[in-house]
PDB file of C-alpha atoms in Angstrom:
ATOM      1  CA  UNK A   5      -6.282 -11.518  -3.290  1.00  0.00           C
ATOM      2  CA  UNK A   6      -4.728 -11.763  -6.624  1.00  0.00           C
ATOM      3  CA  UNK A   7      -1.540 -13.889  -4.889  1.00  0.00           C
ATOM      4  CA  UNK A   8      -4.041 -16.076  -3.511  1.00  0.00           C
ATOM      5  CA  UNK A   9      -7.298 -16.153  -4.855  1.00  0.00           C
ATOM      6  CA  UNK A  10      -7.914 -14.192  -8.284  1.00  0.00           C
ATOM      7  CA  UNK A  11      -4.541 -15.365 -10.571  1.00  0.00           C
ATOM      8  CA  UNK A  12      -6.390 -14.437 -13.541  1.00  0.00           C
ATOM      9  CA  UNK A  13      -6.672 -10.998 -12.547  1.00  0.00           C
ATOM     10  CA  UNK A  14      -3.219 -10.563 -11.472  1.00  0.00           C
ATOM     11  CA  UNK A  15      -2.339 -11.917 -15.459  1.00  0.00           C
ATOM     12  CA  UNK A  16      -4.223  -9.714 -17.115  1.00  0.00           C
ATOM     13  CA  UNK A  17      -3.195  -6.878 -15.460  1.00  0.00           C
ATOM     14  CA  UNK A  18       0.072  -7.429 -17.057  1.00  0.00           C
ATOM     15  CA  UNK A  19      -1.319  -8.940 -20.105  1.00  0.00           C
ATOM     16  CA  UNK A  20      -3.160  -5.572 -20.761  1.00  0.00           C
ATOM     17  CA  UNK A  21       0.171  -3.225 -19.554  1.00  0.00           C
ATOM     18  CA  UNK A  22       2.613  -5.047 -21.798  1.00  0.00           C
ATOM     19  CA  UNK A  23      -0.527  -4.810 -24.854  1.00  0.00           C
ATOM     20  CA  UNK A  24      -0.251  -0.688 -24.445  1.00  0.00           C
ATOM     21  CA  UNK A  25       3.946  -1.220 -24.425  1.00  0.00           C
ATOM     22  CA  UNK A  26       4.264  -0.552 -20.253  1.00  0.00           C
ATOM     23  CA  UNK A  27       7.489  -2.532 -19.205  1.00  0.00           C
ATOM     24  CA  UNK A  28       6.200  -4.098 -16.318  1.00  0.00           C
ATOM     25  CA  UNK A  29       8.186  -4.933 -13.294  1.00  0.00           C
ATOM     26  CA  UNK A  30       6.761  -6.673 -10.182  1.00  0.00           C
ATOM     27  CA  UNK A  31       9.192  -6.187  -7.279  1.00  0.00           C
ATOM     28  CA  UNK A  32       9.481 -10.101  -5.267  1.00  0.00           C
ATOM     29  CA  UNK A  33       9.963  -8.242  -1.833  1.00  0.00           C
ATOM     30  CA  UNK A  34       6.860  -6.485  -1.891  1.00  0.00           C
ATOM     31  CA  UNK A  35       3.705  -7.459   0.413  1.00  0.00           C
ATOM     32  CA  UNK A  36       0.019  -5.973   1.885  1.00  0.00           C
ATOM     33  CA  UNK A  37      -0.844  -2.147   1.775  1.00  0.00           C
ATOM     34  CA  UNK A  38      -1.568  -3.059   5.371  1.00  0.00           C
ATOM     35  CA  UNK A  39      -5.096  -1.161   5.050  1.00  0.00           C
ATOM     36  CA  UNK A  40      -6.757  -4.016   7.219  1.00  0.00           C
ATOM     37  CA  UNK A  41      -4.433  -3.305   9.642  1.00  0.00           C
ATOM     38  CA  UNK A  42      -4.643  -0.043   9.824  1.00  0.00           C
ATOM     39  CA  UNK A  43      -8.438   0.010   9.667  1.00  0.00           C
ATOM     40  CA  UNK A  44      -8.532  -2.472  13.058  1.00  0.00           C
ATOM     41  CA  UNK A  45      -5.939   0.483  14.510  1.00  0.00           C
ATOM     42  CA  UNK A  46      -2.710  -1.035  14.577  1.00  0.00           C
ATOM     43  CA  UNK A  47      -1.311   2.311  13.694  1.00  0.00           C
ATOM     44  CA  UNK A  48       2.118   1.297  14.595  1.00  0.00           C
ATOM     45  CA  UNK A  49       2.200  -2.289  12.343  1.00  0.00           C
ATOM     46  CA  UNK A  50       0.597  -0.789   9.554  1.00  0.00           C
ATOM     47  CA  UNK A  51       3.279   2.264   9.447  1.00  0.00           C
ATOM     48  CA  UNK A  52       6.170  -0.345   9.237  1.00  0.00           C
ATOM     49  CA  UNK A  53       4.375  -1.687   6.689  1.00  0.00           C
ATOM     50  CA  UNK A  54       4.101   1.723   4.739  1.00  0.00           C
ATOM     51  CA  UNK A  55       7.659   2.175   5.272  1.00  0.00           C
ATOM     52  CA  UNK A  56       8.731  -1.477   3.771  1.00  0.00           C
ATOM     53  CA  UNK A  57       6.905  -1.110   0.858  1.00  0.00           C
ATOM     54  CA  UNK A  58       7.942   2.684   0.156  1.00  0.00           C
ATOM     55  CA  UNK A  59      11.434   1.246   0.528  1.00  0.00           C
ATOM     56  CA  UNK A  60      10.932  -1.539  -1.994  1.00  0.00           C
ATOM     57  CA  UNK A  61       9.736   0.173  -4.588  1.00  0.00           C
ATOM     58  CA  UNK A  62      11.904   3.593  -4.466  1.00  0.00           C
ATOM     59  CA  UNK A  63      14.262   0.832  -5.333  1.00  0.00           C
ATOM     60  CA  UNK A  64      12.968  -0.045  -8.458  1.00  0.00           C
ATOM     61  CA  UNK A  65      12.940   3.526 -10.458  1.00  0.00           C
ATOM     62  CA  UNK A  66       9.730   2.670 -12.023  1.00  0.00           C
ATOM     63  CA  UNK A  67       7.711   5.894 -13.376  1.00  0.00           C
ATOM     64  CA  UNK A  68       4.293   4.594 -11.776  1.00  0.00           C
ATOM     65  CA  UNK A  69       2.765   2.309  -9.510  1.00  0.00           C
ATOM     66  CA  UNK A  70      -0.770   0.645 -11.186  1.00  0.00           C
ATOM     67  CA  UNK A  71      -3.160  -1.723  -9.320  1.00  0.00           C
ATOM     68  CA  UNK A  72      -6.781  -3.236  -9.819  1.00  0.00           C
ATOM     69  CA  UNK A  73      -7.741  -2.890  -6.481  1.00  0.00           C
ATOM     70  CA  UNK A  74      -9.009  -0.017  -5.326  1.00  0.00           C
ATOM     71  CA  UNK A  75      -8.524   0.060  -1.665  1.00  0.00           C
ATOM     72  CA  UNK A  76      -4.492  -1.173  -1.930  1.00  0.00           C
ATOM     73  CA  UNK A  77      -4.515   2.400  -4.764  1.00  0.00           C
ATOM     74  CA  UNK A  78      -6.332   4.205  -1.642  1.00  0.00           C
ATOM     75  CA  UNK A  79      -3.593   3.338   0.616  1.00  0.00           C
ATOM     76  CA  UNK A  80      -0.519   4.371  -1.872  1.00  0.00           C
ATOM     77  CA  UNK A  81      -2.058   7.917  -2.876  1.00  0.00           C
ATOM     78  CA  UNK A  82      -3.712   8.285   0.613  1.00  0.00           C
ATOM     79  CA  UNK A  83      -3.428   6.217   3.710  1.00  0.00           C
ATOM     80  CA  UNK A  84       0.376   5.878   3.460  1.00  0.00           C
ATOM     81  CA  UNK A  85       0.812   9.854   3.447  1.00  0.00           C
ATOM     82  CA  UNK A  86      -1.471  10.210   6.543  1.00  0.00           C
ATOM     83  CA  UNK A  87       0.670   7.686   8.275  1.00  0.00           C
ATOM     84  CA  UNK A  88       3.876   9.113   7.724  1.00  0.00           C
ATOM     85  CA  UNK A  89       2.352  12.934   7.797  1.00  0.00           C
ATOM     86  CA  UNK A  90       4.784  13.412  10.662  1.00  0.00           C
ATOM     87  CA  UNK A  91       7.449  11.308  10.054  1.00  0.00           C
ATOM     88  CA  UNK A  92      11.079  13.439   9.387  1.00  0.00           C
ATOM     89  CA  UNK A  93      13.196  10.763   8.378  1.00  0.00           C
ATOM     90  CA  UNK A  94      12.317  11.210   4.560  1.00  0.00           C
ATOM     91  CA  UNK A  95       8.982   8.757   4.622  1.00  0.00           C
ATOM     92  CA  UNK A  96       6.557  12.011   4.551  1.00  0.00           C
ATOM     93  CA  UNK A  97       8.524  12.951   1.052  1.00  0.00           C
ATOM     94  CA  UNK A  98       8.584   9.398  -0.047  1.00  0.00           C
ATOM     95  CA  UNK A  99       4.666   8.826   0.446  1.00  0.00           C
ATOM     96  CA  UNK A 100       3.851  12.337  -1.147  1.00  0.00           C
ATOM     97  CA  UNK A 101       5.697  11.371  -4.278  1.00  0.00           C
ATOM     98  CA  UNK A 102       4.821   7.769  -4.738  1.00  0.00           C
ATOM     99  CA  UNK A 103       0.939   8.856  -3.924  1.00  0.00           C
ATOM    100  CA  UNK A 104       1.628  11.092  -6.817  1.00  0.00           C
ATOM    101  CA  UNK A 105       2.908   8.243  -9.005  1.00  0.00           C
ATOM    102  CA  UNK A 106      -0.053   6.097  -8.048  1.00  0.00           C
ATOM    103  CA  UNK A 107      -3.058   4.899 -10.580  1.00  0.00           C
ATOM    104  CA  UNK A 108      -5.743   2.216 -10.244  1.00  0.00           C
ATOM    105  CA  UNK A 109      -5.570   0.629 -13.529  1.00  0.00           C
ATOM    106  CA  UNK A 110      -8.713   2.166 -15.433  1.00  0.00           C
ATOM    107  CA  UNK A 111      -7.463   5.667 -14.631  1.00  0.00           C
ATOM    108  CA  UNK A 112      -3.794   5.022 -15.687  1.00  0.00           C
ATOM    109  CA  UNK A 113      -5.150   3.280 -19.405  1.00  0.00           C
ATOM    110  CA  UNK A 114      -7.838   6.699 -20.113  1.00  0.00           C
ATOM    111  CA  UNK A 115      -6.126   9.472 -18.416  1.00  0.00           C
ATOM    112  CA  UNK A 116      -2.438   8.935 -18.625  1.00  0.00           C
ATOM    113  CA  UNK A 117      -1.348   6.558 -21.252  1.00  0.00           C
ATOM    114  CA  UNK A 118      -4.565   6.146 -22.754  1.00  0.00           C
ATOM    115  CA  UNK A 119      -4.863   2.768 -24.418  1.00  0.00           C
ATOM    116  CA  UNK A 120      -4.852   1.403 -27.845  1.00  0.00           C
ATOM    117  CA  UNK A 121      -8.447   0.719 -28.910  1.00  0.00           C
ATOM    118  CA  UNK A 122      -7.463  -0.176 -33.013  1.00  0.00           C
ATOM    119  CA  UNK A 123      -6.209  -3.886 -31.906  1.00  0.00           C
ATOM    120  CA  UNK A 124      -9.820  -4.377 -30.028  1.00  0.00           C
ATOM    121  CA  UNK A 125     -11.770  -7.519 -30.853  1.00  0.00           C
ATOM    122  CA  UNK A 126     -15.337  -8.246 -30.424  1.00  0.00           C
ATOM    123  CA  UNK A 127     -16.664  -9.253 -27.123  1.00  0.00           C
ATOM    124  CA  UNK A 128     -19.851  -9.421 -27.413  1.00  0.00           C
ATOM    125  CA  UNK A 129     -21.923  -9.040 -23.724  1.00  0.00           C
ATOM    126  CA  UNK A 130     -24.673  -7.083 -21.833  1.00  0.00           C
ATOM    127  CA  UNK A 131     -22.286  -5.844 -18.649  1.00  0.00           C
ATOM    128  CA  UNK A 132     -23.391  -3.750 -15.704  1.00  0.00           C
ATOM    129  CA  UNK A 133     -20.572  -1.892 -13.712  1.00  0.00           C
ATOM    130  CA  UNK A 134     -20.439  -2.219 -10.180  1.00  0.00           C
ATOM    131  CA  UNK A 135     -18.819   0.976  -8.305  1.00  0.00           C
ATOM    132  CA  UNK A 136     -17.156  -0.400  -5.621  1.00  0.00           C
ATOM    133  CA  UNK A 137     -16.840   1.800  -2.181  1.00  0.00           C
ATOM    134  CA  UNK A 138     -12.951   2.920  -2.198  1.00  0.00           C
ATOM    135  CA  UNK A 139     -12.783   3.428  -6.004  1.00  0.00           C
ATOM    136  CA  UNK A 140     -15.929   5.713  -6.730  1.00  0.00           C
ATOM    137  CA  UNK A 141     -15.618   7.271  -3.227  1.00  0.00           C
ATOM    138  CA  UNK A 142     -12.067   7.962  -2.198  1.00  0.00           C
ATOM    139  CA  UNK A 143     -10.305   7.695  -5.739  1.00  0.00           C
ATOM    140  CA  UNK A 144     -13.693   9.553  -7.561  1.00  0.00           C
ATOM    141  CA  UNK A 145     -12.936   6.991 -10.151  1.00  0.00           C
ATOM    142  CA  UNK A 146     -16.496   6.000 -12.114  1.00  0.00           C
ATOM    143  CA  UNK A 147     -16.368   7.530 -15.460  1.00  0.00           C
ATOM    144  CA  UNK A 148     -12.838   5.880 -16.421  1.00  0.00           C
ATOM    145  CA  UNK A 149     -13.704   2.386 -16.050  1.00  0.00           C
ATOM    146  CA  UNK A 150     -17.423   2.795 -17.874  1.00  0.00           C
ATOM    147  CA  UNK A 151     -14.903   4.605 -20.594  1.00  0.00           C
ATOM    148  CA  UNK A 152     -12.574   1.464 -21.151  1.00  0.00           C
ATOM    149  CA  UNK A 153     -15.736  -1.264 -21.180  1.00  0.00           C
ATOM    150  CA  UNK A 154     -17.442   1.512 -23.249  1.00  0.00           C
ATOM    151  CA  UNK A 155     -14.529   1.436 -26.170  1.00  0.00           C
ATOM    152  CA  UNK A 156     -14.769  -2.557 -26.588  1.00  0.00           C
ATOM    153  CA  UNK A 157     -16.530  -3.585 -29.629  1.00  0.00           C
ATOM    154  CA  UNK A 158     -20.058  -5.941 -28.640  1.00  0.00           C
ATOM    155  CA  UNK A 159     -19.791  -4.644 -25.215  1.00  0.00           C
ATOM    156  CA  UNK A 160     -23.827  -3.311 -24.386  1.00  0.00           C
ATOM    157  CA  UNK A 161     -23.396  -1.166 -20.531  1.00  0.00           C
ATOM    158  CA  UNK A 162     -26.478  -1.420 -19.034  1.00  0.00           C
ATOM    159  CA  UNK A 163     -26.307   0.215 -15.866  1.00  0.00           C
ATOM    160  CA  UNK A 164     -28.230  -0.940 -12.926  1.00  0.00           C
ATOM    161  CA  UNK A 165     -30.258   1.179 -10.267  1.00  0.00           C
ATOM    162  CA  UNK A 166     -27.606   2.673  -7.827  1.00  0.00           C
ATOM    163  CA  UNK A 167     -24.290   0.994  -8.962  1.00  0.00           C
ATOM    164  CA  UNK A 168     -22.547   2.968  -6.361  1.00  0.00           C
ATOM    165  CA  UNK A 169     -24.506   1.456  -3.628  1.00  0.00           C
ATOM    166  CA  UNK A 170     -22.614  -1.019  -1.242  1.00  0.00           C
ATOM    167  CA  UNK A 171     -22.153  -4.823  -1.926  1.00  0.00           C
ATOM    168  CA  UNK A 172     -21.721  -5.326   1.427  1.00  0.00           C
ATOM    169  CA  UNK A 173     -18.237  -6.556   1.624  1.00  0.00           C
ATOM    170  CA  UNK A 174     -16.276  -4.084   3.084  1.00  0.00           C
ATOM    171  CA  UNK A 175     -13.477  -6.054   3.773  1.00  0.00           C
ATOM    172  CA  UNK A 176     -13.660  -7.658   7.370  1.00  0.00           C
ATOM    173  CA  UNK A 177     -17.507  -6.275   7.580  1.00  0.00           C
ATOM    174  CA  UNK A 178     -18.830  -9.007   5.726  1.00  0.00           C
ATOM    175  CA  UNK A 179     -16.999 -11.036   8.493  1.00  0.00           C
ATOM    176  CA  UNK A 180     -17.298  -9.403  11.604  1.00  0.00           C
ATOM    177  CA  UNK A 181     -21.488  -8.424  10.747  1.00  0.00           C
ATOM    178  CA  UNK A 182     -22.578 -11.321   8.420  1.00  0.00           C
ATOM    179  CA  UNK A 183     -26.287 -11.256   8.805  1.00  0.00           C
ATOM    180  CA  UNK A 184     -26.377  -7.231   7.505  1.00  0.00           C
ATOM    181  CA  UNK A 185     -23.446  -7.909   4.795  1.00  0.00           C
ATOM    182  CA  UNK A 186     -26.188 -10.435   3.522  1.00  0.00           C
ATOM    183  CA  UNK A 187     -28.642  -7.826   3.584  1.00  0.00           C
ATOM    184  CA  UNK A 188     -26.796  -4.978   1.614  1.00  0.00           C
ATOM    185  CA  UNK A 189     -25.901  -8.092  -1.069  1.00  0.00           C
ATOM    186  CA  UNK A 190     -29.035  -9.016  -1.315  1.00  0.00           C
ATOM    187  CA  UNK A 191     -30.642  -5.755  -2.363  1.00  0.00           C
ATOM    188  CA  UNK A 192     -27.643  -5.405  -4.848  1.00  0.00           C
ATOM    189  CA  UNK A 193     -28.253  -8.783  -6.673  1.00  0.00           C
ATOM    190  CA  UNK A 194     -31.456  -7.723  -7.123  1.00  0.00           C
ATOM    191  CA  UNK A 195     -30.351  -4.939  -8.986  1.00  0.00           C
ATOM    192  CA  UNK A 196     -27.961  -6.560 -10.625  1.00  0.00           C
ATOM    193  CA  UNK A 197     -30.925  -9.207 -11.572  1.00  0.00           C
ATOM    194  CA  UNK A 198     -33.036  -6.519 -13.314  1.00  0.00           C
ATOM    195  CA  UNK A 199     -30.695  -5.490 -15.633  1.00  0.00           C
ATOM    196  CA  UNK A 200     -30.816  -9.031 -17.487  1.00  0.00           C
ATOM    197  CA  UNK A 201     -27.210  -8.694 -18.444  1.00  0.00           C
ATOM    198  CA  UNK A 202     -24.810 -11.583 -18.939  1.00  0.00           C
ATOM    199  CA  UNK A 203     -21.803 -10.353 -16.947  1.00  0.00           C
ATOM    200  CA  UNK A 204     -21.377  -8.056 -13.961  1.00  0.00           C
ATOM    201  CA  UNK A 205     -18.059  -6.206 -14.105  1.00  0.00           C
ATOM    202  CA  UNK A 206     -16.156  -4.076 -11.137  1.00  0.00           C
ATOM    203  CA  UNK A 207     -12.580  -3.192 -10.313  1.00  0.00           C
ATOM    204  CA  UNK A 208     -11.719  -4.689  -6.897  1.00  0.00           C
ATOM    205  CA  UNK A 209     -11.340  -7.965  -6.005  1.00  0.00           C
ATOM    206  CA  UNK A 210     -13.084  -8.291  -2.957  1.00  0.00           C
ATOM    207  CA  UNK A 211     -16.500  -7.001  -4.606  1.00  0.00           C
ATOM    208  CA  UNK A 212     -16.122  -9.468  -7.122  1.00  0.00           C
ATOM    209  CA  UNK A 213     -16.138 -12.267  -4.276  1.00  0.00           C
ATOM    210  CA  UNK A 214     -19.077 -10.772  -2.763  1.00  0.00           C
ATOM    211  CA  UNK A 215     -20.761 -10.483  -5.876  1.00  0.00           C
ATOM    212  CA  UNK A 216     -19.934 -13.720  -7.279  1.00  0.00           C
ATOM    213  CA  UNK A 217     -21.523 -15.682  -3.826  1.00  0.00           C
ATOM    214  CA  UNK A 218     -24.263 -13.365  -3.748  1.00  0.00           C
ATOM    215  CA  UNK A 219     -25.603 -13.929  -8.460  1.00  0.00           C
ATOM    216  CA  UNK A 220     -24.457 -17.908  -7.189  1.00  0.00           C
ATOM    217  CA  UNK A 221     -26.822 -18.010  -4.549  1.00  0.00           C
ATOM    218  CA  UNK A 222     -29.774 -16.118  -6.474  1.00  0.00           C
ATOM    219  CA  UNK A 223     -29.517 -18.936  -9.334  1.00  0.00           C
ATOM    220  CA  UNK A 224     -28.507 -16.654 -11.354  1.00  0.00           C
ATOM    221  CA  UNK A 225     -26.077 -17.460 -14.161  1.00  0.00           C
ATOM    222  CA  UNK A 226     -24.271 -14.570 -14.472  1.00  0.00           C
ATOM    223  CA  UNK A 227     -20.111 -14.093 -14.214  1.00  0.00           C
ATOM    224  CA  UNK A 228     -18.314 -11.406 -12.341  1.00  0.00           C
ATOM    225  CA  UNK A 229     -15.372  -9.987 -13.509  1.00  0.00           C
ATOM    226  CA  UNK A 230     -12.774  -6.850 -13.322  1.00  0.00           C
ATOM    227  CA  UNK A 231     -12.861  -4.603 -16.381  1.00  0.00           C
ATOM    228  CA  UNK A 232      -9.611  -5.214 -17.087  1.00  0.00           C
ATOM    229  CA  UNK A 233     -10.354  -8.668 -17.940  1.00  0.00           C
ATOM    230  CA  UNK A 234     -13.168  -7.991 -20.406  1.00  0.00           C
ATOM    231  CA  UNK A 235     -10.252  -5.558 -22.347  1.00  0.00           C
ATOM    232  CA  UNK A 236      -7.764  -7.975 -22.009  1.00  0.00           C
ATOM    233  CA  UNK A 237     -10.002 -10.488 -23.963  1.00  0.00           C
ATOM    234  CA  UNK A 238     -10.905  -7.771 -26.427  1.00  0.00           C
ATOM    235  CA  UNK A 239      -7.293  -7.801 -27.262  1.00  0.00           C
ATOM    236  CA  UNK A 240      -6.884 -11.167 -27.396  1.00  0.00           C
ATOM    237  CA  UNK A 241      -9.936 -11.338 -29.376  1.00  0.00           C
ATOM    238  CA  UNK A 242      -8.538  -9.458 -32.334  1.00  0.00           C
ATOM    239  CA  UNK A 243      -5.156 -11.002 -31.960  1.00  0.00           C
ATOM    240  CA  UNK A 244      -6.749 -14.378 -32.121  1.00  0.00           C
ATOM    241  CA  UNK A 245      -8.734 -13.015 -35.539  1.00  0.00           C
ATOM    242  CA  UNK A 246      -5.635 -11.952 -37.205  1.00  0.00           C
ATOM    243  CA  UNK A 247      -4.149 -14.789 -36.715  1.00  0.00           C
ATOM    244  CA  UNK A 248      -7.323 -16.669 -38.289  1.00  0.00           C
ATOM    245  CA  UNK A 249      -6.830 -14.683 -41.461  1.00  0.00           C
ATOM    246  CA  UNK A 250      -2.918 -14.953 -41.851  1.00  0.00           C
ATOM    247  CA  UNK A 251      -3.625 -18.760 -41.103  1.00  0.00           C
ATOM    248  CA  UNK A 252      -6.365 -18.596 -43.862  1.00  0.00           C
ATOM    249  CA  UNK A 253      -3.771 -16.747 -46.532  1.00  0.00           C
TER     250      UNK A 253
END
């Protein structure tokens, strides 16, 4: 989705890496976790998979792998290992230790590198977080991304009623059982609606598709958008500040 559809997301990613002095390399060969293969139970297709990308990025000696999207992160630290659980050709070793080297983005900036919060700027927004399915519940990731939009000067987290609850994406659910994906959005735009806030933020891509039809459809005016994009315009919000003043001297 960030090839194809989300760009900005993809930028920023990097944007915000090289900000907290990651070198960031992005390996040309590399392709799909494979999870929606997998999940449909082409066991075989999605193991070749696994085994490609474990290849391509042994290759590149980097110390981590980081992502915004939660369910590609759920297949590096777990799906890839179950895959290759019996495998004795050296892919079981290879998915234990890249699963071990794997972050989604918000966990990797708090808990790892931690991030630099003196070159913030003001962004100044009511946000409510949406937990989205594979982070909170197979990664346990909610307090790390609240803890990034948190640290961002003007930034007001109002959290909405049951932020963990499903937007009804799912991947290929909201394609193979429309009429109930609808549903499950609808409730959560209402909830989203109450909160009167100006921008709904999440970390995965495909919630922020489902989110985005679902506040477009309501009326409602309100912009969805990963965390990391709200930090990466802190940053560029002080940058662009400084270089106001210097300008002014």
């Amino acid at each position: 989705m960030n090839n194809y559809i989300y760009t900005d997301m993809g930028r920023v990613l990097v944007e915000v890496l090289k900000a907290n002095d990651v070198e960031v390399m992005i390996p040309k060969e590399q392709h799909y976790c494979g999870t929606p293969v997998y999940v449909n139970g082409d066991v075989e297709t999605a193991t070749a998979m696994a085994k490609s990308n474990l290849d391509i990025f042994d290759k590149t000696g980097a110390d981590a792998i980081v992502l915004d999207c939660g369910t590609c992160t759920d297949s590096w630290k777990h799906d890839y290992k179950e895959l290759l659980e019996f495998d004795d050709t050296g892919y079981k070793e290879k998915a234990e230790k890249w699963a071990a080297r794997t972050y989604q983005i918000s966990e990797f900036l708090v808990n790892v590198t931690g991030f630099g919060k003196d070159n913030l700027g003001t962004v100044s927004k009511k946000v409510t977080y949406h937990d989205p399915c594979h982070v909170a519940r197979s990664l346990e990731i909610t307090k790390e991304p609240r803890a990034v939009l948190k640290s961002i000067p003007g930034i007001e987290l109002i959290e909405m009623k049951n932020p963990g609850s499903c937007c009804g994406m799912a991947g290929s659910f909201s394609l193979i059982f429309p009429e109930l994906s609808e549903k499950i959005l609808k409730r959560k735009v209402k909830d989203i609606a109450a909160t009167k806030v100006d921008l709904v933020a999440t970390s995965c891509p495909a919630c922020r598709m489902q989110l985005s039809d679902g506040v477009e459809n309501a009326g409602m005016g309100n912009d969805v958008v990963h965390v990391i994009q709200l930090l990466a315009e802190a940053y560029r919000s002080k940058q662009n500040g400084q270089q106001a003043f210097n300008n002014a001297d």
